[in-house]
Coordinates of C-alpha atoms in Angstrom, one line a residue:
V1 CA 51.3 149.2 326.7
T2 CA 53.0 152.5 326.9
G3 CA 51.5 155.5 328.7
V4 CA 50.1 153.4 331.5
Q5 CA 51.8 154.4 334.8
T6 CA 50.0 153.5 338.0
C7 CA 46.4 152.6 338.7
A8 CA 45.1 151.5 342.0
L9 CA 42.8 148.5 342.2
P10 CA 39.1 149.5 342.6
I11 CA 37.6 150.3 346.0
Y12 CA 37.6 147.7 348.6
D13 CA 37.1 149.6 351.8
H14 CA 38.7 151.8 354.4
Y15 CA 37.3 151.6 357.9
G16 CA 33.8 151.2 356.5
N17 CA 34.0 154.2 354.1
P18 CA 35.0 153.2 350.6
D19 CA 34.8 156.9 349.5
A20 CA 37.9 157.7 351.5
E21 CA 40.0 156.1 349.0
I22 CA 38.6 158.3 346.3
A23 CA 39.1 161.4 348.5
Y24 CA 42.7 160.4 349.2
T25 CA 43.3 160.6 345.4
A26 CA 42.6 164.3 345.6
R27 CA 45.1 165.0 348.3
S28 CA 47.7 162.5 347.6
P29 CA 51.2 163.9 347.7
S30 CA 52.2 162.0 344.6
R31 CA 50.3 160.3 341.6
A32 CA 51.3 156.9 342.9
W33 CA 47.8 156.5 344.3
V34 CA 44.9 157.1 341.5
L35 CA 41.4 156.1 342.3
P36 CA 39.2 158.7 340.5
A37 CA 35.8 157.0 341.2
R38 CA 34.2 153.8 342.4
Y39 CA 34.4 152.4 338.9
Y40 CA 36.0 154.0 335.9
S41 CA 37.6 153.3 332.5
F42 CA 40.7 154.6 330.6
R43 CA 42.3 153.7 327.2
A44 CA 46.0 153.5 326.6
S45 CA 47.6 152.4 323.3
G46 CA 44.4 150.9 322.0
V47 CA 43.7 149.0 325.1
R48 CA 40.6 149.6 327.3
F49 CA 41.0 149.3 331.0
L50 CA 37.9 148.8 333.0
A51 CA 38.1 149.3 336.7
L52 CA 35.2 147.6 338.6
D53 CA 33.7 148.1 342.2
T54 CA 33.1 144.4 343.0
S55 CA 32.3 145.4 346.6
M56 CA 29.1 147.1 345.4
P57 CA 28.0 145.6 342.1
D58 CA 24.7 147.1 340.9
E59 CA 22.7 147.5 337.8
V60 CA 23.9 151.1 337.3
Q61 CA 27.5 150.2 337.1
L62 CA 26.7 147.2 334.9
Q63 CA 24.9 149.2 332.4
W64 CA 27.7 151.8 332.4
A65 CA 30.3 149.1 331.9
I66 CA 28.5 147.4 329.0
R67 CA 28.0 150.9 327.2
T68 CA 31.7 151.8 327.8
L69 CA 32.8 148.4 326.4
D70 CA 30.5 148.5 323.5
E71 CA 31.5 152.2 322.5
G72 CA 35.1 151.2 323.0
R73 CA 34.9 148.2 320.4
K74 CA 33.3 150.4 318.0
S75 CA 36.1 153.0 318.3
G76 CA 38.7 150.5 317.9
D77 CA 39.7 149.0 321.3
R78 CA 42.1 146.1 320.5
F79 CA 41.9 144.4 323.9
V80 CA 39.9 144.9 327.1
V81 CA 41.4 144.4 330.5
A82 CA 38.9 144.5 333.3
Y83 CA 40.0 144.4 336.9
G84 CA 38.3 144.4 340.4
H85 CA 38.9 143.5 343.9
H86 CA 36.9 140.1 344.0
P87 CA 37.5 137.2 341.7
R88 CA 34.7 135.5 340.0
V89 CA 36.3 132.0 340.5
S90 CA 38.7 131.2 343.1
Y91 CA 40.2 128.0 344.7
G92 CA 41.8 130.0 347.4
W93 CA 40.6 130.7 351.1
H94 CA 37.7 133.0 350.1
G95 CA 36.5 130.7 347.5
M96 CA 34.0 131.5 344.7
A97 CA 32.3 135.0 344.4
D98 CA 29.0 135.4 346.2
R99 CA 25.9 135.1 344.0
D100 CA 25.5 138.8 343.4
T101 CA 29.1 139.4 342.4
A102 CA 29.2 136.2 340.3
T103 CA 26.0 137.4 338.5
F104 CA 27.4 140.8 338.0
L105 CA 30.7 139.6 336.6
D106 CA 29.2 136.9 334.4
R107 CA 26.9 139.4 332.8
L108 CA 29.6 141.9 332.2
L109 CA 32.8 139.8 331.3
C110 CA 31.5 137.0 329.3
G111 CA 32.0 137.7 325.5
R112 CA 33.2 141.3 326.2
V113 CA 36.5 141.2 328.0
D114 CA 39.9 139.6 327.1
V115 CA 41.2 139.1 330.7
Y116 CA 39.9 139.7 334.2
I117 CA 42.4 140.6 337.0
A118 CA 41.4 140.4 340.6
G119 CA 42.9 140.4 344.2
H120 CA 41.2 139.5 347.4
E121 CA 42.9 136.2 347.8
H122 CA 46.5 136.1 349.4
D123 CA 47.9 133.8 346.7
L124 CA 48.5 133.7 342.9
Q125 CA 46.2 132.0 340.6
V126 CA 45.5 131.9 336.8
L127 CA 42.2 130.4 335.9
A128 CA 40.4 129.6 332.7
G129 CA 37.5 131.7 334.1
A130 CA 33.7 130.8 334.5
C131 CA 32.8 131.6 330.9
G132 CA 36.2 131.3 329.0
V133 CA 37.6 134.6 330.1
P134 CA 41.0 134.2 331.6
Q135 CA 41.2 135.2 335.3
V136 CA 44.2 136.2 337.1
I137 CA 44.4 136.6 340.9
T138 CA 47.3 138.4 342.3
G139 CA 47.6 138.6 346.0
A140 CA 50.4 141.0 346.6
A141 CA 50.0 141.9 350.2
A142 CA 48.8 140.6 353.6
Q143 CA 49.2 137.3 355.2
L144 CA 50.0 134.5 352.9
R145 CA 47.3 131.7 352.7
D146 CA 47.3 128.3 351.2
T147 CA 45.7 128.0 347.8
G148 CA 43.9 124.9 346.1
R149 CA 43.4 123.8 342.6
G150 CA 40.3 122.9 340.6
P151 CA 39.1 122.2 337.2
L152 CA 39.7 125.8 335.9
T153 CA 43.3 126.1 337.4
R154 CA 46.0 126.9 334.9
F155 CA 48.5 128.0 337.6
A156 CA 48.3 128.3 341.3
S157 CA 50.9 129.1 343.8
S158 CA 50.8 129.9 347.5
E159 CA 52.9 133.0 347.3
L160 CA 52.5 136.7 347.3
G161 CA 53.2 138.6 344.1
F162 CA 52.1 140.9 341.3
V163 CA 50.9 140.4 337.9
W164 CA 52.7 141.9 334.8
V165 CA 50.7 141.8 331.5
R166 CA 52.3 142.4 328.2
I167 CA 50.2 143.6 325.4
D168 CA 51.8 144.2 321.9
D169 CA 51.3 143.5 318.2
R170 CA 51.5 139.7 318.9
G171 CA 48.6 139.8 321.4
L172 CA 47.9 139.8 325.1

């Protein structure tokens, strides 16, 4: 996808004040850090990107996201890439999402999203996802942790790294 430069993962926290990361965007000396809101969406080359606040999932965010995705599909979004800090499914150190986060993600992702990308774990995993939506966990920083495998595992490695997604005329 051309036109996408840098976008930070949605809010995790900053010494107990998640809004500090949003405030930093306004005074960042470069555009390398961009976090305009707790959750947001943008479109590039016909692909909808949906940034989620999985630290504070609530009904307001859920309804906003569903409306955004429905409007996007009607206006021609070819693919939808959603991302948030917490994975729905994980065989890493943190394990599966808590009940509130899992319910939020299931209601939003299932049948609406082409891929979900998350962090939180300090490893790399590609999973079939809880409802068939592929999920990628990309642990790029901090202390490396061992990862496990489970019935939804397609790839798992105890190493730090980033994910690179290619979207073109052939697909995602």
